[in-house]
Tab-separated table of C-alpha atoms and ligand atoms in Angstrom:
chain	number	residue	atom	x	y	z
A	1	UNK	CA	-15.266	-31.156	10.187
A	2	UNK	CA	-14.396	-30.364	13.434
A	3	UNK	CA	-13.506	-26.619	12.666
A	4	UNK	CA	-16.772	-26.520	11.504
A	5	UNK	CA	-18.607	-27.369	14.318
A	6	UNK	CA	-16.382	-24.944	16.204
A	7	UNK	CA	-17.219	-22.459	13.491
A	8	UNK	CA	-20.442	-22.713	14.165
A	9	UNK	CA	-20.406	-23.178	17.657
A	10	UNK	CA	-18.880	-19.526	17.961
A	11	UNK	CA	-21.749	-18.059	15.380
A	12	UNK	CA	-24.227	-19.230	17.460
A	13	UNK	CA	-22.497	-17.911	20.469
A	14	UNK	CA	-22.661	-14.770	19.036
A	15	UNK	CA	-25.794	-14.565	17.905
A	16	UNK	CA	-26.818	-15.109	21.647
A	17	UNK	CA	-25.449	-11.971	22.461
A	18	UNK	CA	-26.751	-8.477	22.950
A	19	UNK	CA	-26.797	-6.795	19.634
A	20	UNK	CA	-27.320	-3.055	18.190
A	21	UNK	CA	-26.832	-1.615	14.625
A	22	UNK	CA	-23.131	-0.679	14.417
A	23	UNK	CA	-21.635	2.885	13.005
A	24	UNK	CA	-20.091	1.226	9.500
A	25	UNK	CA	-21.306	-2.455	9.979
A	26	UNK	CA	-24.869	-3.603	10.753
A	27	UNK	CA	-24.490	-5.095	13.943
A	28	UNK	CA	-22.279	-5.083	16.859
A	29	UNK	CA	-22.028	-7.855	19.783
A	30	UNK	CA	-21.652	-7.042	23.362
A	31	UNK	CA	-18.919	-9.263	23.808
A	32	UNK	CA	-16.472	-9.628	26.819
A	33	UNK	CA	-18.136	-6.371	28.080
A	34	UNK	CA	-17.432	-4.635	24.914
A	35	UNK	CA	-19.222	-3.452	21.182
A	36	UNK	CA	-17.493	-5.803	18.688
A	37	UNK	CA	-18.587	-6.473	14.996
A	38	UNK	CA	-18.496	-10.107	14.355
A	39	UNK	CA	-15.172	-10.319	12.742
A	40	UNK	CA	-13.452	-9.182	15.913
A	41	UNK	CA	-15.105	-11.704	17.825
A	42	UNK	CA	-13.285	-14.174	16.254
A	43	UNK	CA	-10.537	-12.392	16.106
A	44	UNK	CA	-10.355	-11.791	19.700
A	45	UNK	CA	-11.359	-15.559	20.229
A	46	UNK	CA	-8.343	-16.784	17.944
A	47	UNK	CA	-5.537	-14.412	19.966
A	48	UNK	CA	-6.390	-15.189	22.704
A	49	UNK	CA	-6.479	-18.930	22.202
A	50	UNK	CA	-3.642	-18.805	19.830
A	51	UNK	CA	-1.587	-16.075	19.968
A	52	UNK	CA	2.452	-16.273	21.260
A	53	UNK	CA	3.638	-13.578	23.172
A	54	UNK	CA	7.706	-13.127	22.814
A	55	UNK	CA	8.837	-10.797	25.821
A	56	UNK	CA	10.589	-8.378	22.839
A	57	UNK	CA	6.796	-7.972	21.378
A	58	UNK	CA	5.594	-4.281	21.350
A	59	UNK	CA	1.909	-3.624	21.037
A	60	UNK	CA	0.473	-0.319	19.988
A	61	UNK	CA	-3.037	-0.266	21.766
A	62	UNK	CA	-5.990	2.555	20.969
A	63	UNK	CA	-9.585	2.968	20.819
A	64	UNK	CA	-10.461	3.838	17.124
A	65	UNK	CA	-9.446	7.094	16.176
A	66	UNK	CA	-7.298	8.355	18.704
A	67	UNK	CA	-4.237	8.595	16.858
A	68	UNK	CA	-3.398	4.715	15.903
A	69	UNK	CA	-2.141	5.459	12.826
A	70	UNK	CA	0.661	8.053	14.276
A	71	UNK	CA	1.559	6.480	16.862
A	72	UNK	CA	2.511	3.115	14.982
A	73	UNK	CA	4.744	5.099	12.630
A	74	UNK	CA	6.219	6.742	15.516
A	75	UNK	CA	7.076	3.388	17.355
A	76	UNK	CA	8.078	1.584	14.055
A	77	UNK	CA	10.588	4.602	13.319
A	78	UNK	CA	11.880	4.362	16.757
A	79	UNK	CA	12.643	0.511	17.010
A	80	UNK	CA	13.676	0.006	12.909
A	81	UNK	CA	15.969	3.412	13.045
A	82	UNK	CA	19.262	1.399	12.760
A	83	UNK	CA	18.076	-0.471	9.345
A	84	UNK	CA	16.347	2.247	7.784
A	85	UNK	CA	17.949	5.609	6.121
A	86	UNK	CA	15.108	7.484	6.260
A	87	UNK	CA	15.504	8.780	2.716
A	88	UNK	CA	14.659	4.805	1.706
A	89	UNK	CA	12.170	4.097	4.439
A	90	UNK	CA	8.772	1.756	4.417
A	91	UNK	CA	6.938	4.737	5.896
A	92	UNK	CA	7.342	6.532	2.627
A	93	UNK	CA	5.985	3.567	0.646
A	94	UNK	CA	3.590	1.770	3.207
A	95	UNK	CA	0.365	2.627	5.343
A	96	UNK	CA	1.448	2.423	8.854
A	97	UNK	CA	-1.291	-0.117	9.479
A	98	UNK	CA	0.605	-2.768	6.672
A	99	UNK	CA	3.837	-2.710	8.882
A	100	UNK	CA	2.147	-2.744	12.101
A	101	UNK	CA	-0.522	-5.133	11.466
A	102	UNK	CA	-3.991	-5.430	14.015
A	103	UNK	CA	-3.544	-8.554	16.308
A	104	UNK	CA	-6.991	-8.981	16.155
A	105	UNK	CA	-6.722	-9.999	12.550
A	106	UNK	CA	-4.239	-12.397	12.583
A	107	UNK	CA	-6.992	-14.727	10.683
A	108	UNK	CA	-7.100	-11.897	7.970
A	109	UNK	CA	-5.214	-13.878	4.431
A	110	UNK	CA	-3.857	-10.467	3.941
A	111	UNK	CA	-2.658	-9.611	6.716
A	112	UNK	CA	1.213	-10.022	7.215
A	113	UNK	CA	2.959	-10.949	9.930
A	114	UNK	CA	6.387	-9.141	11.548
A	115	UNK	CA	8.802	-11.916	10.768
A	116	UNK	CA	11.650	-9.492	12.613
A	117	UNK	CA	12.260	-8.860	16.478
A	118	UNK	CA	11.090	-6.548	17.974
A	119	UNK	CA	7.721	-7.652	16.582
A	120	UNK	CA	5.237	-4.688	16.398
A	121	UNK	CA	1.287	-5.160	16.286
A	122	UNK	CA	-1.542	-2.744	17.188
A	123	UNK	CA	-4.473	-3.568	18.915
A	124	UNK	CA	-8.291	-1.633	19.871
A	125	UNK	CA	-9.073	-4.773	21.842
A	126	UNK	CA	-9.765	-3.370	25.725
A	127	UNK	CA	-6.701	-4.942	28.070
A	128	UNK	CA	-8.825	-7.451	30.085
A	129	UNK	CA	-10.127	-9.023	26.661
A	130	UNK	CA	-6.418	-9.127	25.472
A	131	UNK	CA	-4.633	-12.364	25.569
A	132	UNK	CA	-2.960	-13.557	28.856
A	133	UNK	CA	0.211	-14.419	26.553
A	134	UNK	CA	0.318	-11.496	26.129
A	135	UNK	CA	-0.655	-9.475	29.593
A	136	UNK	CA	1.524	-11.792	31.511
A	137	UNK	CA	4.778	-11.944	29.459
A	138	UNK	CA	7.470	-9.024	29.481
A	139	UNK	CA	5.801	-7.397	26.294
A	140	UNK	CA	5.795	-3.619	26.360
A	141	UNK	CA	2.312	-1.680	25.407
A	142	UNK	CA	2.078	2.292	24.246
A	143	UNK	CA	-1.670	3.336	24.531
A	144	UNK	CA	-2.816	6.250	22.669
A	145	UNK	CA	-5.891	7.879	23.915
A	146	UNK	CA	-7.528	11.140	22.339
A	147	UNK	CA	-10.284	13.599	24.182
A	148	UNK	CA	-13.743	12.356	23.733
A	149	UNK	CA	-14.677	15.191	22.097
A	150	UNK	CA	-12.597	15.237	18.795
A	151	UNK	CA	-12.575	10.951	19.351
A	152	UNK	CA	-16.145	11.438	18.312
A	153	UNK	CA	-16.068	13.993	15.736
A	154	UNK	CA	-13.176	11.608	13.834
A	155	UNK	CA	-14.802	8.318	14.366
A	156	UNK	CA	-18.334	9.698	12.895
A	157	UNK	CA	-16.897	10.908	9.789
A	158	UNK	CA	-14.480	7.798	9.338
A	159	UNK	CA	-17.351	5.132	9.909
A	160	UNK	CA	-19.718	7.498	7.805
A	161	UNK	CA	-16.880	6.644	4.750
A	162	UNK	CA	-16.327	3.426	5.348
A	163	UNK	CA	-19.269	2.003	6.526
A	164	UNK	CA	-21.111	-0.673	4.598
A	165	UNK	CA	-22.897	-0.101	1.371
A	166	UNK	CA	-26.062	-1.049	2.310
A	167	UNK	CA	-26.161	1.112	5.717
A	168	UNK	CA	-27.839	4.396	5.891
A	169	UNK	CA	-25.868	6.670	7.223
A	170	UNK	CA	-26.004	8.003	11.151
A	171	UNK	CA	-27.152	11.531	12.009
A	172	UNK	CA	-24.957	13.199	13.844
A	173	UNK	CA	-27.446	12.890	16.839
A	174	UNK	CA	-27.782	9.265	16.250
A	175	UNK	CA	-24.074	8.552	16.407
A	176	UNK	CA	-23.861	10.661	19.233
A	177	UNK	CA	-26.467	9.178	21.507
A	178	UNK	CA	-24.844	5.751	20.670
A	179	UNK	CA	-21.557	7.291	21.508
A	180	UNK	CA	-22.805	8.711	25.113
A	181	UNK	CA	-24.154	4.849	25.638
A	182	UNK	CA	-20.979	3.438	24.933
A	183	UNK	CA	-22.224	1.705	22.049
A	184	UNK	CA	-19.463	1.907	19.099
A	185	UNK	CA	-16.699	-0.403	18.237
A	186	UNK	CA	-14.369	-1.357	21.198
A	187	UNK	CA	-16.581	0.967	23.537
A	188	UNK	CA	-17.458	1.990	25.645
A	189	UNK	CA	-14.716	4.490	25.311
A	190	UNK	CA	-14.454	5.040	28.876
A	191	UNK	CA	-13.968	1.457	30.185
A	192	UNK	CA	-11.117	1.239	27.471
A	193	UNK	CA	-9.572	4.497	28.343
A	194	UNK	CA	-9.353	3.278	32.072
A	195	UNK	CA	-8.901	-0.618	31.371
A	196	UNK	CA	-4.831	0.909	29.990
A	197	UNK	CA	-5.182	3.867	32.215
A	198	UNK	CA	-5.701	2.055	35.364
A	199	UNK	CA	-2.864	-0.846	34.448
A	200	UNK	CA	-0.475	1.568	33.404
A	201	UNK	CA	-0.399	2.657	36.759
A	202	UNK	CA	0.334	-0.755	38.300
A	203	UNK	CA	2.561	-1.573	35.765
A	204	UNK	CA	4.277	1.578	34.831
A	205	UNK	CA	6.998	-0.605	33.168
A	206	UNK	CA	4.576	-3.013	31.017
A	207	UNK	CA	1.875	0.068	29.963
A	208	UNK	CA	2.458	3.317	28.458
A	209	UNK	CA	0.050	6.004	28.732
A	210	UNK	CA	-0.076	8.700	25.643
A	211	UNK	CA	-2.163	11.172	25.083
A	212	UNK	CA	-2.730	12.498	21.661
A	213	UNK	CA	-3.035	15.782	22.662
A	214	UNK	CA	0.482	15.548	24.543
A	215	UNK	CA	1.682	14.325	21.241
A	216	UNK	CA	0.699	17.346	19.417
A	217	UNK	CA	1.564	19.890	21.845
A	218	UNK	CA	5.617	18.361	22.632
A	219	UNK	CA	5.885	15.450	19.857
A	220	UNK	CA	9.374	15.858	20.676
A	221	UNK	CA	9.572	14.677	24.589
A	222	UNK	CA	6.637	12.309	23.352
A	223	UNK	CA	9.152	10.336	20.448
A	224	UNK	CA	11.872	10.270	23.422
A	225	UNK	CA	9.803	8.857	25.748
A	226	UNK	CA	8.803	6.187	23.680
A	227	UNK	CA	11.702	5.160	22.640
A	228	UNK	CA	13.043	5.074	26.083
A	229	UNK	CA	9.693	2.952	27.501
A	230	UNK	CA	10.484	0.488	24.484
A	231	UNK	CA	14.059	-0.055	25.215
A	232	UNK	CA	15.454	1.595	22.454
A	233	UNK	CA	17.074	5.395	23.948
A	234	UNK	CA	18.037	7.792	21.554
A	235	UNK	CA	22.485	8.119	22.393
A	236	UNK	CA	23.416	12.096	22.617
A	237	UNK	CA	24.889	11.902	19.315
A	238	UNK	CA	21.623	10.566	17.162
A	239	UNK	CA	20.148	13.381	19.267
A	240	UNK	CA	23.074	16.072	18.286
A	241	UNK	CA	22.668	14.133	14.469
A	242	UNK	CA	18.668	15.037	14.467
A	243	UNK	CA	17.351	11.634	14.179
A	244	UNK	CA	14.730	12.043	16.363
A	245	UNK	CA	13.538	15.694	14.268
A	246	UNK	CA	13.871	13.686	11.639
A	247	UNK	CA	11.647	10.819	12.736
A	248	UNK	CA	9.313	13.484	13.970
A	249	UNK	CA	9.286	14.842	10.329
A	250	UNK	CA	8.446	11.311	8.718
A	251	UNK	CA	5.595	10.746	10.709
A	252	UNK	CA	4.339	13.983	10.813
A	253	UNK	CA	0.431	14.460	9.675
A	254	UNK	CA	1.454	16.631	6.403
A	255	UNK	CA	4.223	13.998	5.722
A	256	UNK	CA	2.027	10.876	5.829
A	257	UNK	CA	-1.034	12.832	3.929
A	258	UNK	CA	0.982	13.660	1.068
A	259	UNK	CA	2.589	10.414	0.287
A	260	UNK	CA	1.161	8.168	-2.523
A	261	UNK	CA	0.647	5.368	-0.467
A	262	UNK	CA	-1.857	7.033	1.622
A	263	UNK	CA	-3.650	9.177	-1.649
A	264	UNK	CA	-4.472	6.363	-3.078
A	265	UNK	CA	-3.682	2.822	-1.541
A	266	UNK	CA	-5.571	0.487	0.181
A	267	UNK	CA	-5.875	-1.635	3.026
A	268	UNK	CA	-6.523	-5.147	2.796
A	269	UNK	CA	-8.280	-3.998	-0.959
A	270	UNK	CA	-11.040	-2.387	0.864
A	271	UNK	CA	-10.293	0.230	3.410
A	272	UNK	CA	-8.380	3.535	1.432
A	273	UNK	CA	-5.590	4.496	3.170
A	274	UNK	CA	-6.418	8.207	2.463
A	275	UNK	CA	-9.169	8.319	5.278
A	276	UNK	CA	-6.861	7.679	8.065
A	277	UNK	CA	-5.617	11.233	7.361
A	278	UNK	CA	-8.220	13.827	7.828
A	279	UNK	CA	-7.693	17.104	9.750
A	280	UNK	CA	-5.185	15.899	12.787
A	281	UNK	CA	-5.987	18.474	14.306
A	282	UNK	CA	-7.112	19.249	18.339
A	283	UNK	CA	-10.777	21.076	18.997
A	284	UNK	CA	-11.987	20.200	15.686
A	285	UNK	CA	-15.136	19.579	17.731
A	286	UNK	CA	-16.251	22.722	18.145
A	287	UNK	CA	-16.958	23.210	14.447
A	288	UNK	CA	-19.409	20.542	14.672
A	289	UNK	CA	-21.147	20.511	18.942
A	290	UNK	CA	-24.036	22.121	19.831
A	291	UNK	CA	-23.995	23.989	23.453
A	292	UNK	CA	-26.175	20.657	24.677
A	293	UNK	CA	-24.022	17.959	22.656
A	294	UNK	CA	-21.018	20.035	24.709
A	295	UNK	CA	-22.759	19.761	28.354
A	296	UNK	CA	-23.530	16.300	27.823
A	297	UNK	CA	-20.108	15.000	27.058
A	298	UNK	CA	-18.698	17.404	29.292
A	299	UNK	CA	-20.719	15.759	31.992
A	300	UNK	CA	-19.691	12.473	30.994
A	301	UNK	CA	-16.312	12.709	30.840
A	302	UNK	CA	-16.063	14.267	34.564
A	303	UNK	CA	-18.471	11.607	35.615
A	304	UNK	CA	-16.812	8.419	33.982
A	305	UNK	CA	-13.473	9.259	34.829
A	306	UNK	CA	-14.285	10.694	38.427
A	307	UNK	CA	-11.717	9.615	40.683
A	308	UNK	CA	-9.333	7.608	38.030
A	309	UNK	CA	-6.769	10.803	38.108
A	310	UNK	CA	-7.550	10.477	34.141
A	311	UNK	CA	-8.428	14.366	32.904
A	312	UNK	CA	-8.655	16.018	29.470
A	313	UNK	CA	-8.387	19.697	28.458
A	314	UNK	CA	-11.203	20.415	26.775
A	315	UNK	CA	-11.685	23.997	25.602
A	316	UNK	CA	-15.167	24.969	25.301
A	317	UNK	CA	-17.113	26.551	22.509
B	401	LIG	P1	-9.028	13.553	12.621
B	401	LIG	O1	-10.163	12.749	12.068
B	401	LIG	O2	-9.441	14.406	13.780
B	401	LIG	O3	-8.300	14.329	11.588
B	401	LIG	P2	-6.561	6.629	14.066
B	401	LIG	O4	-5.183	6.618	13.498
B	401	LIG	O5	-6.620	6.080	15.463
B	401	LIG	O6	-7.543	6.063	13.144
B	401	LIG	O7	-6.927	8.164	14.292
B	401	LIG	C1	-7.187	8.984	13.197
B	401	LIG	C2	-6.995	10.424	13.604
B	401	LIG	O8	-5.600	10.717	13.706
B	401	LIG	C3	-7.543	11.355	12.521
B	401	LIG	O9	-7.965	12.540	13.211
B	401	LIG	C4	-6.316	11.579	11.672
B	401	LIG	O10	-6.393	12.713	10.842
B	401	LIG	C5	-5.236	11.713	12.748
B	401	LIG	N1	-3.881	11.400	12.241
B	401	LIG	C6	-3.503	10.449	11.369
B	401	LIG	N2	-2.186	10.491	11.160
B	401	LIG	C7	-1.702	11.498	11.919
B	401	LIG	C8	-0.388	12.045	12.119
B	401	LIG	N3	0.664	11.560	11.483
B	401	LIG	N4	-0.267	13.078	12.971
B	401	LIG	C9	-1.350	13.581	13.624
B	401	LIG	N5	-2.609	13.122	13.477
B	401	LIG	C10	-2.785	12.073	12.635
């Protein structure tokens, strides 16, 4: 009885909020000074009420399609290397997003829980909406953050595929103009690019700032980094052995397209795996920008990140 109230104590909370039509669900909630479809609300309401932080925790934090998927292979690789041959390894046999499950949907009945330490989670909620268990213990955090430019191009294609049955679909100038107001899941993009940016620069030790670019371009000194910022240092002999080439080959794009588990399995029996793979590719964008779509992000980007030391590389059409 009383988690019913509660229940719908939070509905109506919700339904008090500012609202707009979402990219692949019908509405999304301005909550906590973010876009959030109702099932992240409570999510978000349960961690941060619930959740236990344990100092070993590592949380893999992005804004939707900036390279999630990679990057919580990469650090699962990295901290299980010691119990895993990699001939015989869960990558080859589960979505990344099964062994590194969303904190934000703890209250999901499929959703299972690392029963092993380190623990590993990911997370798109923005860092001041994540709980203080977590913010204040000695949990480490990798963020993985993409240009704005190919973010875009990825998230419109994945939303248009997954979106809700009963939702037309968004023009490209539709999703765009929402985009440039902030308004998609977790966004704006900017405030959750800087939220990690700006705390990984206080705490160096407790944030990790990746770029997916940076990833593509040395994945090498990327996987090292990692594993160093996590605790877990590659020794000169793995090194001289090629475990880290040979983590680097597990996770790699071509790798994780081709596998069975991510042609044709599913997450939580409704997402398909296979549309967490699509090009992986940087500058995709200019396939798809027109010279104003170009100016106006360009613009954007200098102006919402003026003065944060946050820059991208964007090479123009
Ligand atoms: P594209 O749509 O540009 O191809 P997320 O994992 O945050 O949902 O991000 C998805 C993006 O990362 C997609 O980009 C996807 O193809 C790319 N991606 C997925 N796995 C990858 C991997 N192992 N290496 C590089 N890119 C990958």
């Amino acid at each position: 009885m009383a988690e019913e109230r509660q229940m719908k104590k939070e509905d109506e909370l919700t339904l008090s909020l500012p609202r707009e039509r979402g990219w692949r669900v019908p509405d999304l909630y301005l909550f906590q000074q973010f876009w959030c479809p109702s099932i992240f609300i409570k999510g978000v309401n349960i961690l941060q009420k619930q959740f236990e932080a344990k100092d070993s925790d590592i949380i893999v934090a992005s804004f939707p399609k900036s390279g999630t998927t990679w990057l919580k292979a990469i650090a699962f690789a990295i901290v299980n290397r010691q119990y895993f041959s990699i001939h015989n390894h869960p990558l080859l046999t589960s979505n990344p997003h099964q062994l590194v499950p969303f904190v934000e949907l703890m209250h999901f009945p499929d959703t299972h829980f690392p029963t092993t330490e380190p623990r590993l989670f990911g997370t798109h909620i923005p860092f001041p909406s994540l709980s203080e268990s977590i913010t204040e213990c000695d949990s480490k955090i990798i963020y993985i953050c993409r240009n704005p430019f190919d973010t875009f191009i990825s998230a419109w294609d994945y939303f248009d595929k997954i979106k809700d049955h009963s939702l037309s679909a968004l023009t490209m100038d539709e999703a765009f103009e929402m985009y440039c107001n902030g308004i998609i899941e977790f966004g704006p993009w900017w405030s959750h690019m800087l939220g990690y940016w700006n705390e990984s620069i206080v705490r160096p030790n407790k944030v990790l700032f990746l770029k997916y670019e940076d990833l593509k371009e040395n994945v090498n000194f990327c996987v090292k980094r990692v594993a160093e910022f996590l605790g877990f240092p590659f020794t000169q002999e793995e090194e001289g052995n090629g475990v880290v080439e040979s983590i680097i080959k597990l996770c790699s794009f071509e790798k994780m397209k081709g596998l069975e588990v991510n042609k044709s399995g599913m997450l939580f029996k409704v997402l398909e795996n296979k549309h967490f793979f699509r090009k992986g590719e940087i500058g995709d964008w200019v396939n798809y920008f027109s010279p104003s779509m170009t100016e106006k992000l360009s613009k954007m980007v200098e102006e919402k990140l003026s003065g944060s030391g946050l820059s991208f590389e964007i090479m123009h059409s």
